[in-house]
Tab-separated table of C-alpha atoms and ligand atoms in Angstrom:
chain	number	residue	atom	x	y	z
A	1	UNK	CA	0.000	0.000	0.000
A	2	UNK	CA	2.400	2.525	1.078
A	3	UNK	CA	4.475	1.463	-2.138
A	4	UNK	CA	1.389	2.472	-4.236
A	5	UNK	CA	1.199	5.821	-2.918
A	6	UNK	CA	4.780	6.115	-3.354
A	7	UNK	CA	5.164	5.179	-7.040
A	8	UNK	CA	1.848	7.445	-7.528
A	9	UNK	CA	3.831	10.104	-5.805
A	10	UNK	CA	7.165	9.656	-8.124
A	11	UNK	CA	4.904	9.480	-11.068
A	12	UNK	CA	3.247	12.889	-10.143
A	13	UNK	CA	6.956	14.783	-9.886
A	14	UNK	CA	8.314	12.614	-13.191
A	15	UNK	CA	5.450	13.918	-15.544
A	16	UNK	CA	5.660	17.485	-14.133
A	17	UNK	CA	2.477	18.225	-15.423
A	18	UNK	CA	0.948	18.946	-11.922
A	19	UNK	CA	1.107	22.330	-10.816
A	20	UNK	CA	2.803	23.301	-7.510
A	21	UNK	CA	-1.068	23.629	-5.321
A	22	UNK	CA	-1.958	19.888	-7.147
A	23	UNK	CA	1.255	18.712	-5.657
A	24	UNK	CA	0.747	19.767	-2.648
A	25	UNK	CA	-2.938	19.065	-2.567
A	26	UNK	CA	-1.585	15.037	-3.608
A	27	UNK	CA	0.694	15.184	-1.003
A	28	UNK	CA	-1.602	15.913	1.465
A	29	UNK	CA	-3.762	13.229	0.371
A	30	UNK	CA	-1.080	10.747	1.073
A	31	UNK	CA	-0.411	12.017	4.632
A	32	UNK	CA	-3.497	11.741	5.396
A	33	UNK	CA	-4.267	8.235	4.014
A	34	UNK	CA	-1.088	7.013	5.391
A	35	UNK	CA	-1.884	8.336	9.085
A	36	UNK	CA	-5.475	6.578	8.297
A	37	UNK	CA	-3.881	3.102	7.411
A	38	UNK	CA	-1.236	3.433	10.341
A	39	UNK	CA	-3.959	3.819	12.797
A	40	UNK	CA	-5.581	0.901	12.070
A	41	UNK	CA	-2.671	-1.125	11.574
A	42	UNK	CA	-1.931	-0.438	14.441
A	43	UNK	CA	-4.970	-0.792	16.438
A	44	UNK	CA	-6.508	-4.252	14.243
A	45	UNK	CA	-2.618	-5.414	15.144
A	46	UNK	CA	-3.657	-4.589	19.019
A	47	UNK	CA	-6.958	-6.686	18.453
A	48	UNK	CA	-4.791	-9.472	16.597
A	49	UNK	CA	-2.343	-10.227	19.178
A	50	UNK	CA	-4.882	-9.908	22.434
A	51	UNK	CA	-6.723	-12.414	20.739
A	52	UNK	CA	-4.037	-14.615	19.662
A	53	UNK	CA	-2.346	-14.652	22.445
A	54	UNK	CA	-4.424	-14.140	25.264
A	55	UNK	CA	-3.616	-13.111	28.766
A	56	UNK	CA	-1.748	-16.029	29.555
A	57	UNK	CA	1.590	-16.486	31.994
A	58	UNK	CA	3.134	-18.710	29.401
A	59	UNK	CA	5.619	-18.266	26.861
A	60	UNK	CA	3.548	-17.193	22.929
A	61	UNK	CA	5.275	-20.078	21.252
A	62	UNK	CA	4.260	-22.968	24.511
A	63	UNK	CA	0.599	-20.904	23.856
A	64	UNK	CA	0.545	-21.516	20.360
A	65	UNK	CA	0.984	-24.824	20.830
A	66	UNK	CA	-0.972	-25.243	23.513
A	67	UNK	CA	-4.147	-23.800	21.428
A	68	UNK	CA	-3.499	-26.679	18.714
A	69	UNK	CA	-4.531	-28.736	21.377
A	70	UNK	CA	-8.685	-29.320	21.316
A	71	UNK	CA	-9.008	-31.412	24.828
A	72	UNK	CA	-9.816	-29.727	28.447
A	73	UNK	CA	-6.771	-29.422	30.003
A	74	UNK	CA	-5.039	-26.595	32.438
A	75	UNK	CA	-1.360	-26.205	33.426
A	76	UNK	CA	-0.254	-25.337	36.508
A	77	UNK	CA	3.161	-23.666	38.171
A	78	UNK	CA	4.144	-25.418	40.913
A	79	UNK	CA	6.614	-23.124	41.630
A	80	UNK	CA	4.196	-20.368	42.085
A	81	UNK	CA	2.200	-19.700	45.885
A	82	UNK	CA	-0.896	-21.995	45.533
A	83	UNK	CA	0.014	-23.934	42.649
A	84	UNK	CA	-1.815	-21.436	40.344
A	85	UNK	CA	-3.350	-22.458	36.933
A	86	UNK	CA	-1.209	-20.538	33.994
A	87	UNK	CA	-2.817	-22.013	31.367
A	88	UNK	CA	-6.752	-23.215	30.494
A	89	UNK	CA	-7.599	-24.241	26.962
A	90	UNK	CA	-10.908	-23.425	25.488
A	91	UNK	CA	-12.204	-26.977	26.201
A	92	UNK	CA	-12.084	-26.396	29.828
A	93	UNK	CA	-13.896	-22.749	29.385
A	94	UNK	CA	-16.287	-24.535	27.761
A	95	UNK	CA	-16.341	-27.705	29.868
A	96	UNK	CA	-16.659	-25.315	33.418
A	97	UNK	CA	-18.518	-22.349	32.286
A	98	UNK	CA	-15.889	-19.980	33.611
A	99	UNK	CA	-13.959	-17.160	31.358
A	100	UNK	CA	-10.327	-17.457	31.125
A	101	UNK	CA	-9.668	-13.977	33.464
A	102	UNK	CA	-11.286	-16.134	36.124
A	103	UNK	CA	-9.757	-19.004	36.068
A	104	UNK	CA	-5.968	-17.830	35.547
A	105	UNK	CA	-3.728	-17.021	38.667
A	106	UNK	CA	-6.487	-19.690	40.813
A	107	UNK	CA	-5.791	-22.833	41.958
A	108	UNK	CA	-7.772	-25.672	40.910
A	109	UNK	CA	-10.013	-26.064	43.668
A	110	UNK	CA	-12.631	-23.762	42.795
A	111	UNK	CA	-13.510	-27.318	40.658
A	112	UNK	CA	-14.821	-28.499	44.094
A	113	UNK	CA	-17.919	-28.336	46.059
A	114	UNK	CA	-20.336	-29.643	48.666
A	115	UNK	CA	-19.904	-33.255	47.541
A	116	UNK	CA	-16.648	-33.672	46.581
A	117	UNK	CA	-15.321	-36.487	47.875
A	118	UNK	CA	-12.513	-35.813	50.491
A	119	UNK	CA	-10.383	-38.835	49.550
A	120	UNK	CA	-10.106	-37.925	45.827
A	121	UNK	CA	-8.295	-34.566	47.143
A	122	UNK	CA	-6.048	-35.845	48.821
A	123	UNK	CA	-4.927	-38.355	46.619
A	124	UNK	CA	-4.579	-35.758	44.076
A	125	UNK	CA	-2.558	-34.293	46.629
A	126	UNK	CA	-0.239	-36.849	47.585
A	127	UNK	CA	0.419	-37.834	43.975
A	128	UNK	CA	1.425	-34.207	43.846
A	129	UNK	CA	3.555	-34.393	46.319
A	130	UNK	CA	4.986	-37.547	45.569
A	131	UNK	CA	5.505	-35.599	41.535
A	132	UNK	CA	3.950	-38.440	40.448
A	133	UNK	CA	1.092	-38.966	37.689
A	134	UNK	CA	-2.504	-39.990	39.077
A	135	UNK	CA	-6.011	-40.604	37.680
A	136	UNK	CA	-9.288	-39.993	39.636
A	137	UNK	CA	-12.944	-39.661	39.201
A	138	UNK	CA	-14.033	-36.997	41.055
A	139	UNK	CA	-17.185	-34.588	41.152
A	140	UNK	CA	-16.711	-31.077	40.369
A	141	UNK	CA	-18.742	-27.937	39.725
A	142	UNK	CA	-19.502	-25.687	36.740
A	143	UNK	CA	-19.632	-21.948	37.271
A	144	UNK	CA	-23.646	-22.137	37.278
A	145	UNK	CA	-23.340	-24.787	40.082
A	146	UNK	CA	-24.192	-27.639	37.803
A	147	UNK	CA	-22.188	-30.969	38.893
A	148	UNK	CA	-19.926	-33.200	36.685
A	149	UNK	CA	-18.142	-36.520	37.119
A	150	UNK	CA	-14.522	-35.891	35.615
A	151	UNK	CA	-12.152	-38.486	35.150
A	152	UNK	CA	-9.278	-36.489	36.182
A	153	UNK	CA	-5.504	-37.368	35.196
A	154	UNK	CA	-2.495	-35.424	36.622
A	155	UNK	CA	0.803	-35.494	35.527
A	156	UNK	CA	4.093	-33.780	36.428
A	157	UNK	CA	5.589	-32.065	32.900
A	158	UNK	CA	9.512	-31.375	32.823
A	159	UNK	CA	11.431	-29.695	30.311
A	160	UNK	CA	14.280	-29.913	28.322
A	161	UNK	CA	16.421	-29.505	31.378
A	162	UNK	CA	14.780	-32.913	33.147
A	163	UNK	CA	12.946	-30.316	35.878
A	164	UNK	CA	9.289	-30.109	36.582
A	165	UNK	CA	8.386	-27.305	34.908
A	166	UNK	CA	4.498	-27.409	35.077
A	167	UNK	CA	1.385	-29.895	36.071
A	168	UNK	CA	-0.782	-31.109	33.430
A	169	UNK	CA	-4.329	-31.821	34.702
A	170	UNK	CA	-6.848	-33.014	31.566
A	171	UNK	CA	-10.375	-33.295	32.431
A	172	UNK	CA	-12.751	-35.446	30.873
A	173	UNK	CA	-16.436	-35.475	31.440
A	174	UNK	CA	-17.519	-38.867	32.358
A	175	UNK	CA	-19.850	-40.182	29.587
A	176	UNK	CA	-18.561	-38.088	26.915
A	177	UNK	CA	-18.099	-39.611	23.299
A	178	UNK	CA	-14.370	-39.403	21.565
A	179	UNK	CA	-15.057	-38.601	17.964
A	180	UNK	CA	-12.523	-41.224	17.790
A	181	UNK	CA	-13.462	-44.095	19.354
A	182	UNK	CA	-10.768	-43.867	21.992
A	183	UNK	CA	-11.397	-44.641	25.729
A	184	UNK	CA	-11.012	-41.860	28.255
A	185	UNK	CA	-7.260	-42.957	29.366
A	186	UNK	CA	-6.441	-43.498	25.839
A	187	UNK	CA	-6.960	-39.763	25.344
A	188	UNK	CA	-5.365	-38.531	28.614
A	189	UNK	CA	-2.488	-39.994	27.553
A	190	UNK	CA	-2.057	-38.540	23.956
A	191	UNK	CA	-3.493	-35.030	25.467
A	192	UNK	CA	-0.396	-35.841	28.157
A	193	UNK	CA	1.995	-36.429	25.473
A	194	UNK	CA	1.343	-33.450	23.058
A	195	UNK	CA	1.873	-31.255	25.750
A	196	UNK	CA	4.908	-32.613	27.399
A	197	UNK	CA	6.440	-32.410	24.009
A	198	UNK	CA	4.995	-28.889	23.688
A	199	UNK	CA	6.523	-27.982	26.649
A	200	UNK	CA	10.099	-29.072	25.897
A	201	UNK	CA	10.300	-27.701	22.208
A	202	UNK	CA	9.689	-24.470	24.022
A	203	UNK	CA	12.193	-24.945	26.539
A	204	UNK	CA	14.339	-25.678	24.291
A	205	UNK	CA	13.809	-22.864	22.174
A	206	UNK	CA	13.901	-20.927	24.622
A	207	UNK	CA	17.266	-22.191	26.266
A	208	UNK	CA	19.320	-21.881	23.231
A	209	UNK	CA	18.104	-17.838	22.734
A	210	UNK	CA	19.692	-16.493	25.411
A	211	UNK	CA	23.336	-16.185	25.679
B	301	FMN	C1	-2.388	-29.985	37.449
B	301	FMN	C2	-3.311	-29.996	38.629
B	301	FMN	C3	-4.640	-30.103	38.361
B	301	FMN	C4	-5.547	-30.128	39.408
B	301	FMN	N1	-6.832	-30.235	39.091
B	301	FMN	C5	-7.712	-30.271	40.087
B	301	FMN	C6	-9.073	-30.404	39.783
B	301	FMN	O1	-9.457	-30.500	38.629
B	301	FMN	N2	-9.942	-30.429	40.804
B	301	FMN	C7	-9.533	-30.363	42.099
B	301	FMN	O2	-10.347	-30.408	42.988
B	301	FMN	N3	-8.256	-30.223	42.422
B	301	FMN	C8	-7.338	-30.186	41.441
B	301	FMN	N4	-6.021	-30.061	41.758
B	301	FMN	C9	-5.632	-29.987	43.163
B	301	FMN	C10	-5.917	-28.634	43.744
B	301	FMN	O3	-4.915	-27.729	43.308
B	301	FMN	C11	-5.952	-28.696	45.268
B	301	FMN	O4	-4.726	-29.167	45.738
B	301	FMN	C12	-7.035	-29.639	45.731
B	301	FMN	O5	-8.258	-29.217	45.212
B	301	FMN	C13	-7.103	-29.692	47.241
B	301	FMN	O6	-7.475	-28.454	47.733
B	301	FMN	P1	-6.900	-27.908	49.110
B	301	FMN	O7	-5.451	-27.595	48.823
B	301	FMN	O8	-7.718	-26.709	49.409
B	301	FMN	O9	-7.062	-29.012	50.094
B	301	FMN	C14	-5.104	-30.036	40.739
B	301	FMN	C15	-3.763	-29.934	40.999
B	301	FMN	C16	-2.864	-29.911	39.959
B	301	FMN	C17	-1.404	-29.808	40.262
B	302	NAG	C1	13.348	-25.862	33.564
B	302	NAG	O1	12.542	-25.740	34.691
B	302	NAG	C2	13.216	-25.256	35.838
B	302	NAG	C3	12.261	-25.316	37.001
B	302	NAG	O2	11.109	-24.566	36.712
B	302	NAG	C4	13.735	-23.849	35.561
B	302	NAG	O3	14.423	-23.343	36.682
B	302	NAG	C5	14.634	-23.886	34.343
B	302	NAG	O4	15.008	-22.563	34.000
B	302	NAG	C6	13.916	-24.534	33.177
B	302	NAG	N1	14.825	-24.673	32.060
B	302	NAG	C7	14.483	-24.335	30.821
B	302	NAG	C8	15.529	-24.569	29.792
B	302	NAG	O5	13.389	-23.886	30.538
């Protein structure tokens, strides 16, 4: 675009056939179309990235590659006071209710409710403790109160350095139908998989950037 106006421009002074007040008048016209097409450049570019990108405390390539991924799933930094979620796909928006503002910087339990059972937390926690991968079933709460059995899998996620970098927890809503016939561990464990590898790409990436 700003070419265009450019060669339009040149071609203006070449044929000197414009008088001095058209030149001017043309030159105007640029300025202003230019400071037209800047602005929104600029501001649609604003839109672009807050949507793309999201408020998120990850790195934008580990969200990228996080958003290829279509299960519910949240990360978590253990290395942060209360073990806060830093990461929620659109799955679990959709799966809980709750907008993304909501549920980053909170820890997980907001999930639970009156009838949680007691023993499912703290096996989640000891497995956490332990850094150790677990599976439960355990009853949890949508923003509007509704309840939900989720078959719940948990898994430490290092990166390319061999440190726990992040939980994984993928939810799946008991009773729900893979489009691809495969059983609820079946697609923990490839949800698990894509995003340990997501995670270490980035790591590594990210690694071999600095000095
Ligand atoms: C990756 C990850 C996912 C978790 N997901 C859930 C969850 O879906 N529901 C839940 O009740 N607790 C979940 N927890 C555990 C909670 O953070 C919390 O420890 C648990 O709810 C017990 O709460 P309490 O610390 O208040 O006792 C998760 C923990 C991690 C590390
Ligand atoms: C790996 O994770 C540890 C613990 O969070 C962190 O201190 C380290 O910087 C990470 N390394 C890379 C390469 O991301």
């Amino acid at each position: 675009m700003c070419n265009f106006f450019l060669i339009t421009a040149l071609e203006i002074e070449e044929k000197c056939e414009a008088s001095d007040t058209e030149k001017q008048l043309a030159a105007t016209a640029i300025r202003n179309v230019l400071s037209v097409l800047t602005h929104y450049s600029e501001s649609t570019g604003r839109l672009v990235c807050e949507k793309r990108f999201g408020p998120s405390f990850v790195s934008s390539s580990l969200h990228i590659s996080l958003g290829r991924i279509k299960q519910s799933f949240v990360l978590v930094d253990p290395h942060l006071p209360d073990i806060p979620i830093v990461y929620a796909s659109d799955a679990f928006l959709r799966m809980t209710g709750y907008a993304r503002n909501e549920v980053l910087g909170q820890n997980c339990r907001f999930l639970t409710g009156v009838d949680t059972d007691p023993s499912a937390l703290h096996q989640i926690k000891q497995s956490i403790q332990a850094q150790q991968a677990c599976s439960v079933r355990i009853l949890h709460y949508r923003k509007d109160k509704s309840s939900f059995w989720n078959l719940l899998h948990i898994s430490p996620v290092r990166n390319a350095t061999g440190k726990i970098a992040y939980f994984v927890g993928v939810q799946i809503e008991e009773g729900s139908v893979d489009r691809h016939g495969l059983s609820p561990e079946m697609r923990q464990l490839s949800v698990v998989g894509s995003i340990k590898v997501a995670v270490r790409i980035s790591s590594m990436s990210s690694s071999s950037k600095s000095p």
